[in-house]
Amino acid sequence: MSTVEDFTHFPLQAWEKVKSKVKRAVVFMDDGCAEALHWSGGAAAFLEAGARNIKQFSSFEACSVNEPKAVFVVSTLLKGRTVDIIKDIISVSHFQYCVVFTSVPHSAHLLANKVTAEMDGNPVFEQFEEKLCEWMGNMNYTAEVMYAPVLFAPISQQLIVTPALAHLFPLLSPDLVTINAKRPEKKKFASLNDVDMHSLPLELQIQVKSLVSALNFMFEITATREETFAVGPMSRVITGELANHTQAKNRRKTALNKASIIFVDRTMDLTGAVGHHGDNLVEKVLTVLKLLPGHVTDVQVDILELTNLQRTPHSQNILAPGCLAQNQSSTARSLWEVMLTSKHKEAVMEVRRHLVEAASKEKLPVKMSMGRVTPEQLCSYVKLFRSSREALESHCGVLQLGLATAQTLRHPSLARWDACLAFERLLLQTLGDSDFPAVLRQLLPLMNPRGGEDSSSSGVRFREDECGPDELILLLIYLYSLADEAQRTGRDAEEEEELEKLERELIGALTLVITQETELSPLLQKLTGERKVSAIKSVIAPFAKLALRRC
């Protein structure tokens, strides 16, 4: 059987093909691939392989005359905006050698170009190579385009994620309506379980093909013959595509190892995604600290306390943030594993132990404290390293994890976390004894603008344990995903009308809560499509008040 190490290290092997081309090159990388690299050795891996620089994949980037080689690493199709950006960068630079890596397989490029027949070679990639030479201004210059499955980010020995496919989500009921709208009456699907790969929107088909191709690479590297199981409509589509993958059929004949792979639609367990489970440190860190720009799996750690700078409104713009991904230090990696897999109390104590051991090793004046671990205590240990640059560099991984823990423990939203956890437990107790409207009614008292109705004008500060719009939305999702667990009653028309009235009241109250926020959270920006409260206030506030009056 393949070992855990085989599956942990295969994402690093996916990058070897890219690293072999980066010597004396400037590398341009999009967010999806950059995040995968972030957990697979980081920028240091490319610089050690000979890269001259690593830049954002943006039309506003360029290279000088003495930088003739470029490597582009993207997680998207070589079409549309991606092509425009590559052309923009090449047009204002002086390249003589361009290499493009895409994590989208050639078969998906054929699909995007509406080519259904099997073709020899990689004609789409070959045509793009000609375009690269044309943009460089000389058809005798060198251009290469190839596939590299650099989608996987090894978060830990037990967890691998695909940041570039973060938006790949299971099909929902509205998707069935959209799919059926384009099909003849006699060929409409009765349910999501009947949907097949070819009926999916093109963009979704390409994402599935990218995932399947990357999974096949994983099984090739680990010499594995997979036995797949699917739970949910989307998982069935993915397993079907994997079963029919051309290269997979050849691999299974010679694979030495065997593994059972279970695909589960996220919609089968929404409570696991939105619930506040309360007993894991990393879960809290990822929830309360801000994400790194362009990332979906790592957060910003304020490292000001590792310096002698004074905290001012502008100090955050001076220092680049720290993070959770610590690839260079084995000690930091072992601490990260403990934080990820242990209970909250054990993980926090382990963070303290690592900080004390690091300080003792560097002969810093550390005083070991017993009893409860506090954020002030952790910060006091971290500050000891300010006086020694060598000590700071040797233990920077552990120090960043220590600061992430301290900043989480003292974060004001942690009180709201505990309040949500308590309310979720109350809802679970109530679900078995009451009908759904009765359980839903318990959310109404929470649907109040934080700090009271006049908080924006009177300057009243909201209590730290008051739920904001984000928490209220998560609680609603949590509750509706468990609706079938509520006590079943034979609803008549009057009860259905009562439920609809209650839902309108909740919608109106939640909308008013949103409009009275001072700024929109990232979640609300995604849901509303707006960046400022003022942009939505004039539109939805009147409807919210009307909904409340009708109730």
Short mmCIF file of N, CA and C in Angstrom, two decimals, residues 260-409:
data_model
loop_
_atom_site.label_atom_id
_atom_site.label_comp_id
_atom_site.label_asym_id
_atom_site.label_seq_id
_atom_site.Cartn_x
_atom_site.Cartn_y
_atom_site.Cartn_z
N SER A 260 -9.35 3.01 -1.63
CA SER A 260 -10.77 3.35 -1.74
C SER A 260 -10.91 4.86 -1.59
N ILE A 261 -11.55 5.50 -2.56
CA ILE A 261 -11.72 6.96 -2.57
C ILE A 261 -13.20 7.28 -2.47
N ILE A 262 -13.57 8.07 -1.48
CA ILE A 262 -14.98 8.45 -1.28
C ILE A 262 -15.16 9.92 -1.65
N PHE A 263 -16.01 10.19 -2.62
CA PHE A 263 -16.36 11.55 -3.02
C PHE A 263 -17.69 11.91 -2.37
N VAL A 264 -17.73 13.05 -1.67
CA VAL A 264 -18.95 13.47 -0.97
C VAL A 264 -19.29 14.90 -1.36
N ASP A 265 -20.52 15.14 -1.79
CA ASP A 265 -20.97 16.50 -2.07
C ASP A 265 -21.01 17.30 -0.77
N ARG A 266 -20.48 18.52 -0.82
CA ARG A 266 -20.47 19.36 0.38
C ARG A 266 -21.88 19.62 0.89
N THR A 267 -22.86 19.65 0.00
CA THR A 267 -24.24 19.91 0.40
C THR A 267 -24.82 18.78 1.24
N MET A 268 -24.15 17.64 1.28
CA MET A 268 -24.62 16.53 2.12
C MET A 268 -24.30 16.77 3.59
N ASP A 269 -23.43 17.75 3.86
CA ASP A 269 -23.05 18.02 5.25
C ASP A 269 -22.73 19.50 5.42
N LEU A 270 -23.72 20.34 5.21
CA LEU A 270 -23.49 21.78 5.35
C LEU A 270 -23.24 22.18 6.80
N THR A 271 -23.80 21.42 7.75
CA THR A 271 -23.57 21.77 9.15
C THR A 271 -22.09 21.66 9.50
N GLY A 272 -21.39 20.73 8.85
CA GLY A 272 -19.96 20.60 9.10
C GLY A 272 -19.18 21.80 8.62
N ALA A 273 -19.70 22.48 7.57
CA ALA A 273 -18.99 23.63 7.01
C ALA A 273 -19.31 24.92 7.74
N VAL A 274 -20.55 25.09 8.20
CA VAL A 274 -20.96 26.37 8.79
C VAL A 274 -21.04 26.32 10.31
N GLY A 275 -20.96 25.13 10.90
CA GLY A 275 -21.09 25.01 12.35
C GLY A 275 -19.85 25.50 13.09
N HIS A 276 -20.04 25.93 14.34
CA HIS A 276 -18.95 26.37 15.20
C HIS A 276 -18.67 25.22 16.17
N HIS A 277 -17.70 24.37 15.81
CA HIS A 277 -17.51 23.13 16.56
C HIS A 277 -16.75 23.33 17.87
N GLY A 278 -15.96 24.39 17.94
CA GLY A 278 -15.48 24.86 19.23
C GLY A 278 -14.28 24.20 19.84
N ASP A 279 -13.81 23.07 19.34
CA ASP A 279 -12.74 22.38 20.06
C ASP A 279 -11.48 22.21 19.23
N ASN A 280 -11.28 23.08 18.24
CA ASN A 280 -10.07 23.00 17.43
C ASN A 280 -9.49 24.40 17.24
N LEU A 281 -8.21 24.54 17.55
CA LEU A 281 -7.57 25.86 17.50
C LEU A 281 -7.49 26.40 16.07
N VAL A 282 -7.09 25.57 15.11
CA VAL A 282 -6.91 26.05 13.74
C VAL A 282 -8.23 26.51 13.14
N GLU A 283 -9.32 25.83 13.49
CA GLU A 283 -10.63 26.26 12.99
C GLU A 283 -10.93 27.69 13.42
N LYS A 284 -10.58 28.02 14.66
CA LYS A 284 -10.81 29.39 15.15
C LYS A 284 -9.85 30.38 14.48
N VAL A 285 -8.60 29.97 14.30
CA VAL A 285 -7.62 30.85 13.65
C VAL A 285 -8.09 31.21 12.24
N LEU A 286 -8.53 30.21 11.48
CA LEU A 286 -8.96 30.45 10.10
C LEU A 286 -10.24 31.27 10.04
N THR A 287 -11.02 31.25 11.11
CA THR A 287 -12.29 31.98 11.12
C THR A 287 -12.11 33.44 11.49
N VAL A 288 -11.28 33.74 12.48
CA VAL A 288 -11.24 35.11 13.01
C VAL A 288 -10.17 35.98 12.36
N LEU A 289 -9.07 35.40 11.87
CA LEU A 289 -8.03 36.22 11.24
C LEU A 289 -8.33 36.41 9.75
N LYS A 290 -7.89 37.53 9.21
CA LYS A 290 -8.15 37.85 7.81
C LYS A 290 -7.33 36.95 6.89
N LEU A 291 -7.93 36.58 5.76
CA LEU A 291 -7.22 35.77 4.77
C LEU A 291 -6.09 36.57 4.12
N LEU A 292 -5.03 35.87 3.73
CA LEU A 292 -4.01 36.51 2.91
C LEU A 292 -4.65 36.93 1.58
N PRO A 293 -4.27 38.07 1.03
CA PRO A 293 -4.85 38.51 -0.25
C PRO A 293 -4.69 37.45 -1.33
N GLY A 294 -5.80 37.11 -1.99
CA GLY A 294 -5.76 36.13 -3.07
C GLY A 294 -5.76 34.69 -2.61
N HIS A 295 -5.83 34.45 -1.29
CA HIS A 295 -5.79 33.09 -0.75
C HIS A 295 -7.14 32.68 -0.19
N VAL A 296 -7.35 31.36 -0.09
CA VAL A 296 -8.57 30.84 0.53
C VAL A 296 -8.25 29.89 1.69
N THR A 297 -6.95 29.60 1.94
CA THR A 297 -6.60 28.63 2.98
C THR A 297 -5.62 29.15 4.01
N ASP A 298 -5.09 30.35 3.86
CA ASP A 298 -4.12 30.86 4.83
C ASP A 298 -4.49 32.28 5.24
N VAL A 299 -4.00 32.69 6.40
CA VAL A 299 -4.41 33.97 6.99
C VAL A 299 -3.21 34.88 7.21
N GLN A 300 -3.53 36.15 7.49
CA GLN A 300 -2.50 37.14 7.78
C GLN A 300 -2.20 37.15 9.28
N VAL A 301 -0.93 36.99 9.61
CA VAL A 301 -0.49 37.05 11.00
C VAL A 301 0.29 38.35 11.19
N ASP A 302 -0.18 39.18 12.10
CA ASP A 302 0.48 40.47 12.37
C ASP A 302 1.79 40.20 13.12
N ILE A 303 2.91 40.57 12.50
CA ILE A 303 4.22 40.29 13.11
C ILE A 303 4.86 41.54 13.71
N LEU A 304 4.05 42.56 13.97
CA LEU A 304 4.59 43.80 14.53
C LEU A 304 5.30 43.56 15.86
N GLU A 305 4.82 42.59 16.63
CA GLU A 305 5.41 42.32 17.95
C GLU A 305 6.78 41.66 17.86
N LEU A 306 7.19 41.29 16.66
CA LEU A 306 8.55 40.78 16.47
C LEU A 306 9.53 41.92 16.19
N THR A 307 9.02 43.15 16.13
CA THR A 307 9.86 44.32 15.84
C THR A 307 9.76 45.32 16.98
N ASN A 308 10.51 46.39 16.86
CA ASN A 308 10.46 47.48 17.85
C ASN A 308 9.62 48.65 17.35
N LEU A 309 8.87 48.44 16.28
CA LEU A 309 8.01 49.49 15.74
C LEU A 309 6.84 49.75 16.68
N GLN A 310 6.40 51.00 16.72
CA GLN A 310 5.23 51.37 17.50
C GLN A 310 3.97 51.11 16.67
N ARG A 311 2.90 50.67 17.33
CA ARG A 311 1.65 50.41 16.61
C ARG A 311 0.96 51.74 16.30
N THR A 312 0.80 52.03 15.02
CA THR A 312 0.13 53.25 14.56
C THR A 312 -0.86 52.85 13.47
N PRO A 313 -1.72 53.77 13.04
CA PRO A 313 -2.66 53.44 11.95
C PRO A 313 -1.96 53.00 10.66
N HIS A 314 -0.68 53.38 10.50
CA HIS A 314 0.03 53.06 9.26
C HIS A 314 1.02 51.91 9.41
N SER A 315 1.18 51.39 10.62
CA SER A 315 2.22 50.38 10.85
C SER A 315 1.94 49.08 10.12
N GLN A 316 0.65 48.76 9.89
CA GLN A 316 0.33 47.51 9.21
C GLN A 316 0.78 47.51 7.76
N ASN A 317 0.92 48.70 7.17
CA ASN A 317 1.35 48.78 5.77
C ASN A 317 2.86 48.70 5.62
N ILE A 318 3.58 48.71 6.74
CA ILE A 318 5.04 48.68 6.69
C ILE A 318 5.56 47.26 6.58
N LEU A 319 4.92 46.33 7.31
CA LEU A 319 5.40 44.96 7.39
C LEU A 319 4.52 44.01 6.59
N ALA A 320 5.14 43.12 5.85
CA ALA A 320 4.39 42.04 5.20
C ALA A 320 3.89 41.10 6.29
N PRO A 321 2.69 40.55 6.16
CA PRO A 321 2.15 39.68 7.22
C PRO A 321 2.84 38.32 7.25
N GLY A 322 2.79 37.69 8.42
CA GLY A 322 3.21 36.30 8.53
C GLY A 322 2.08 35.40 8.08
N CYS A 323 2.25 34.07 8.24
CA CYS A 323 1.23 33.14 7.76
C CYS A 323 1.33 31.82 8.54
N LEU A 324 0.47 30.88 8.18
CA LEU A 324 0.44 29.57 8.84
C LEU A 324 1.31 28.54 8.12
N ALA A 325 1.53 28.73 6.83
CA ALA A 325 2.30 27.76 6.04
C ALA A 325 3.79 27.92 6.34
N GLN A 326 4.35 26.97 7.05
CA GLN A 326 5.77 27.02 7.42
C GLN A 326 6.47 25.81 6.82
N ASN A 327 7.06 26.02 5.63
CA ASN A 327 7.64 24.90 4.88
C ASN A 327 9.10 24.63 5.23
N GLN A 328 9.78 25.62 5.81
CA GLN A 328 11.22 25.50 5.98
C GLN A 328 11.64 24.85 7.30
N SER A 329 10.78 24.89 8.30
CA SER A 329 11.15 24.42 9.64
C SER A 329 10.39 23.15 10.01
N SER A 330 11.13 22.09 10.33
CA SER A 330 10.48 20.83 10.74
C SER A 330 9.79 21.00 12.09
N THR A 331 10.37 21.83 12.97
CA THR A 331 9.76 22.07 14.28
C THR A 331 8.42 22.78 14.12
N ALA A 332 8.39 23.79 13.25
CA ALA A 332 7.14 24.52 13.00
C ALA A 332 6.10 23.60 12.36
N ARG A 333 6.54 22.73 11.46
CA ARG A 333 5.59 21.80 10.82
C ARG A 333 4.99 20.84 11.83
N SER A 334 5.80 20.35 12.77
CA SER A 334 5.26 19.44 13.78
C SER A 334 4.28 20.16 14.70
N LEU A 335 4.58 21.43 15.04
CA LEU A 335 3.66 22.21 15.85
C LEU A 335 2.35 22.45 15.10
N TRP A 336 2.44 22.74 13.80
CA TRP A 336 1.24 22.95 12.98
C TRP A 336 0.37 21.70 12.96
N GLU A 337 0.98 20.52 12.87
CA GLU A 337 0.22 19.27 12.87
C GLU A 337 -0.56 19.12 14.18
N VAL A 338 0.09 19.47 15.30
CA VAL A 338 -0.57 19.38 16.60
C VAL A 338 -1.73 20.37 16.67
N MET A 339 -1.51 21.59 16.21
CA MET A 339 -2.57 22.61 16.22
C MET A 339 -3.76 22.17 15.38
N LEU A 340 -3.48 21.46 14.31
CA LEU A 340 -4.52 21.07 13.36
C LEU A 340 -5.33 19.87 13.85
N THR A 341 -4.69 18.97 14.58
CA THR A 341 -5.34 17.69 14.92
C THR A 341 -5.72 17.55 16.39
N SER A 342 -5.17 18.39 17.27
CA SER A 342 -5.44 18.24 18.71
C SER A 342 -6.63 19.09 19.14
N LYS A 343 -7.09 18.83 20.35
CA LYS A 343 -8.14 19.66 20.93
C LYS A 343 -7.56 21.03 21.28
N HIS A 344 -8.45 22.01 21.40
CA HIS A 344 -8.04 23.40 21.58
C HIS A 344 -7.07 23.57 22.75
N LYS A 345 -7.42 23.05 23.90
CA LYS A 345 -6.59 23.25 25.10
C LYS A 345 -5.21 22.64 24.92
N GLU A 346 -5.16 21.42 24.37
CA GLU A 346 -3.88 20.75 24.16
C GLU A 346 -3.02 21.52 23.16
N ALA A 347 -3.65 22.02 22.10
CA ALA A 347 -2.91 22.74 21.06
C ALA A 347 -2.31 24.04 21.61
N VAL A 348 -3.08 24.78 22.40
CA VAL A 348 -2.59 26.04 22.96
C VAL A 348 -1.41 25.78 23.91
N MET A 349 -1.50 24.74 24.71
CA MET A 349 -0.40 24.40 25.62
C MET A 349 0.85 23.98 24.84
N GLU A 350 0.64 23.31 23.70
CA GLU A 350 1.77 22.89 22.87
C GLU A 350 2.45 24.10 22.24
N VAL A 351 1.66 25.11 21.86
CA VAL A 351 2.24 26.35 21.33
C VAL A 351 3.13 27.00 22.38
N ARG A 352 2.62 27.08 23.62
CA ARG A 352 3.42 27.67 24.70
C ARG A 352 4.71 26.88 24.92
N ARG A 353 4.61 25.55 24.91
CA ARG A 353 5.79 24.72 25.15
C ARG A 353 6.85 24.95 24.07
N HIS A 354 6.42 25.04 22.81
CA HIS A 354 7.38 25.27 21.72
C HIS A 354 8.06 26.63 21.85
N LEU A 355 7.30 27.65 22.25
CA LEU A 355 7.89 28.98 22.41
C LEU A 355 8.91 28.99 23.55
N VAL A 356 8.58 28.33 24.65
CA VAL A 356 9.50 28.28 25.80
C VAL A 356 10.76 27.51 25.44
N GLU A 357 10.61 26.39 24.74
CA GLU A 357 11.77 25.59 24.34
C GLU A 357 12.67 26.37 23.38
N ALA A 358 12.06 27.11 22.45
CA ALA A 358 12.85 27.90 21.50
C ALA A 358 13.62 28.99 22.23
N ALA A 359 12.97 29.66 23.20
CA ALA A 359 13.65 30.71 23.96
C ALA A 359 14.77 30.12 24.82
N SER A 360 14.53 28.97 25.42
CA SER A 360 15.56 28.33 26.24
C SER A 360 16.76 27.91 25.40
N LYS A 361 16.48 27.41 24.20
CA LYS A 361 17.55 26.99 23.30
C LYS A 361 18.45 28.15 22.92
N GLU A 362 17.86 29.35 22.80
CA GLU A 362 18.63 30.54 22.44
C GLU A 362 19.15 31.29 23.66
N LYS A 363 18.95 30.67 24.86
CA LYS A 363 19.41 31.25 26.13
C LYS A 363 18.81 32.64 26.38
N LEU A 364 17.53 32.79 26.03
CA LEU A 364 16.82 34.03 26.29
C LEU A 364 16.19 33.96 27.68
N PRO A 365 16.00 35.09 28.35
CA PRO A 365 15.51 35.09 29.75
C PRO A 365 14.02 34.76 29.86
N VAL A 366 13.67 33.51 29.62
CA VAL A 366 12.27 33.10 29.63
C VAL A 366 11.87 32.61 31.02
N LYS A 367 10.65 32.95 31.42
CA LYS A 367 10.10 32.48 32.69
C LYS A 367 8.89 31.61 32.38
N MET A 368 9.01 30.32 32.69
CA MET A 368 7.94 29.38 32.41
C MET A 368 6.76 29.63 33.34
N SER A 369 5.58 29.75 32.77
CA SER A 369 4.36 29.95 33.56
C SER A 369 3.50 28.71 33.48
N MET A 370 2.88 28.38 34.58
CA MET A 370 1.97 27.24 34.62
C MET A 370 0.53 27.74 34.58
N GLY A 371 -0.40 26.81 34.50
CA GLY A 371 -1.81 27.20 34.50
C GLY A 371 -2.31 27.56 33.12
N ARG A 372 -3.35 28.36 33.09
CA ARG A 372 -4.02 28.70 31.83
C ARG A 372 -3.12 29.52 30.93
N VAL A 373 -3.17 29.20 29.63
CA VAL A 373 -2.39 29.95 28.64
C VAL A 373 -3.17 31.19 28.23
N THR A 374 -2.52 32.34 28.27
CA THR A 374 -3.17 33.60 27.89
C THR A 374 -2.45 34.20 26.68
N PRO A 375 -3.14 35.01 25.89
CA PRO A 375 -2.47 35.65 24.74
C PRO A 375 -1.34 36.57 25.18
N GLU A 376 -1.49 37.24 26.32
CA GLU A 376 -0.43 38.12 26.83
C GLU A 376 0.83 37.32 27.15
N GLN A 377 0.63 36.13 27.69
CA GLN A 377 1.75 35.26 28.02
C GLN A 377 2.50 34.84 26.76
N LEU A 378 1.77 34.43 25.74
CA LEU A 378 2.39 34.00 24.49
C LEU A 378 3.15 35.16 23.84
N CYS A 379 2.55 36.35 23.86
CA CYS A 379 3.21 37.52 23.25
C CYS A 379 4.48 37.89 24.00
N SER A 380 4.48 37.71 25.33
CA SER A 380 5.68 38.02 26.11
C SER A 380 6.84 37.10 25.73
N TYR A 381 6.54 35.84 25.41
CA TYR A 381 7.58 34.91 24.96
C TYR A 381 8.09 35.32 23.58
N VAL A 382 7.18 35.70 22.70
CA VAL A 382 7.56 36.08 21.34
C VAL A 382 8.47 37.31 21.36
N LYS A 383 8.16 38.28 22.21
CA LYS A 383 8.93 39.53 22.25
C LYS A 383 10.38 39.32 22.69
N LEU A 384 10.65 38.20 23.35
CA LEU A 384 12.03 37.92 23.78
C LEU A 384 12.97 37.81 22.59
N PHE A 385 12.44 37.42 21.43
CA PHE A 385 13.28 37.16 20.26
C PHE A 385 13.66 38.44 19.51
N ARG A 386 13.09 39.57 19.91
CA ARG A 386 13.43 40.83 19.24
C ARG A 386 14.92 41.15 19.32
N SER A 387 15.53 40.76 20.43
CA SER A 387 16.92 41.18 20.69
C SER A 387 17.95 40.39 19.90
N SER A 388 17.54 39.31 19.25
CA SER A 388 18.50 38.46 18.53
C SER A 388 17.99 38.16 17.13
N ARG A 389 18.67 38.71 16.14
CA ARG A 389 18.25 38.48 14.76
C ARG A 389 18.42 37.01 14.38
N GLU A 390 19.51 36.39 14.86
CA GLU A 390 19.76 34.98 14.53
C GLU A 390 18.66 34.09 15.12
N ALA A 391 18.28 34.37 16.38
CA ALA A 391 17.23 33.59 17.02
C ALA A 391 15.90 33.79 16.32
N LEU A 392 15.65 35.02 15.90
CA LEU A 392 14.41 35.35 15.19
C LEU A 392 14.32 34.57 13.88
N GLU A 393 15.43 34.51 13.17
CA GLU A 393 15.45 33.81 11.89
C GLU A 393 15.34 32.30 12.08
N SER A 394 15.98 31.77 13.11
CA SER A 394 15.97 30.32 13.34
C SER A 394 14.59 29.80 13.72
N HIS A 395 13.81 30.62 14.40
CA HIS A 395 12.53 30.15 14.95
C HIS A 395 11.34 30.92 14.39
N CYS A 396 11.51 31.55 13.22
CA CYS A 396 10.43 32.41 12.70
C CYS A 396 9.14 31.64 12.45
N GLY A 397 9.24 30.36 12.09
CA GLY A 397 8.03 29.56 11.84
C GLY A 397 7.21 29.37 13.10
N VAL A 398 7.87 28.95 14.18
CA VAL A 398 7.19 28.75 15.47
C VAL A 398 6.65 30.08 15.99
N LEU A 399 7.41 31.16 15.80
CA LEU A 399 6.98 32.47 16.29
C LEU A 399 5.71 32.94 15.57
N GLN A 400 5.62 32.70 14.26
CA GLN A 400 4.42 33.10 13.52
C GLN A 400 3.20 32.30 13.98
N LEU A 401 3.38 31.01 14.24
CA LEU A 401 2.26 30.19 14.73
C LEU A 401 1.87 30.63 16.14
N GLY A 402 2.87 31.02 16.95
CA GLY A 402 2.58 31.53 18.29
C GLY A 402 1.79 32.82 18.24
N LEU A 403 2.18 33.73 17.34
CA LEU A 403 1.45 34.99 17.19
C LEU A 403 0.04 34.77 16.66
N ALA A 404 -0.12 33.83 15.72
CA ALA A 404 -1.45 33.52 15.20
C ALA A 404 -2.36 33.03 16.32
N THR A 405 -1.81 32.21 17.22
CA THR A 405 -2.59 31.71 18.36
C THR A 405 -2.96 32.85 19.30
N ALA A 406 -2.00 33.70 19.64
CA ALA A 406 -2.26 34.81 20.56
C ALA A 406 -3.30 35.77 19.98
N GLN A 407 -3.17 36.10 18.69
CA GLN A 407 -4.10 37.04 18.06
C GLN A 407 -5.51 36.45 17.96
N THR A 408 -5.60 35.13 17.85
CA THR A 408 -6.91 34.48 17.82
C THR A 408 -7.55 34.50 19.21
N LEU A 409 -6.76 34.18 20.23
CA LEU A 409 -7.30 34.11 21.60
C LEU A 409 -7.81 35.46 22.10
#
